[in-house]
Amino acid sequence: MSDNDGDLGFDGGGYDVDDWMRLRPFVGAAATLDDVQRRAAIFALGDTHGGRPIEMELPQPVIWWDDDGEVAAVAVQAEAHEAEDGEVMEVLGLILPDGGGAVALLEDVDLVDDSDPIWRRLVTEAIGDETGKEDEAD
């Protein structure tokens, strides 16, 4: 049984550097498809075995290193899953500053404090784009 009875605490409108703590984590169990549909979890993996929560403080600010570079996010879900080949994947469910969700491997993120200047800048830039401010470098 999980400790998650509602949504992740965001309305799709995202967060800023001062209100990210209102995000509610998904903890206590591996997520199911029902959890994702209820917006209590970001992801549910069905093609792995032995899914279990990773013991870590959530929500947790992170800098995610995706294909486009650094992305600020807040991890709200952390699970370890075993693939068919026996490899254990540590997977995070992330909420982006604009309210979107993403899934990343733990090895592809840096855990940071909310006072980290790079994380703060990335969050501010991400929500600045959402308010209609355009990059003047175009």
Phi, psi and omega in degrees: 000137181262165178268019190247110182244358181218195182281180187283001175088018175227153184257019183086354181271355176086201184206169173235187185292345182257344185238016181294337182293345179286348178293132181263130180281159171261113185225162171093349181195163170283138184289150175250170176302322178300320178298319179293316180296328176279358183064029175269342181221159178275321185217159170220127181259122181257347184255026178231175181236156171062033179300134180208153178292148172268133179286105176202154179291123179228146357291154186224118174298140178219158166249117183264130178262091179263187183298335182264002180118211183278136177226129174283143178202172172234123177283128179238358181212137180216118183223149172251134181225143179261126178279172180305324182277004179091351179291136178266125178255131174257116191241139179245141168263124185246147168247128180273160182303331180277001179098353178287161177251156178208160177238133181219154172283143180305325181292347180261012179231155170252125175284129182228169173268155181291355174269357180299123185296328179290315178300315180299317180295316181296320177297312182299318178296320182295317180280338174297321177296326181288338181270007176096358177289130181261152174293125181280359180279352182291000000 
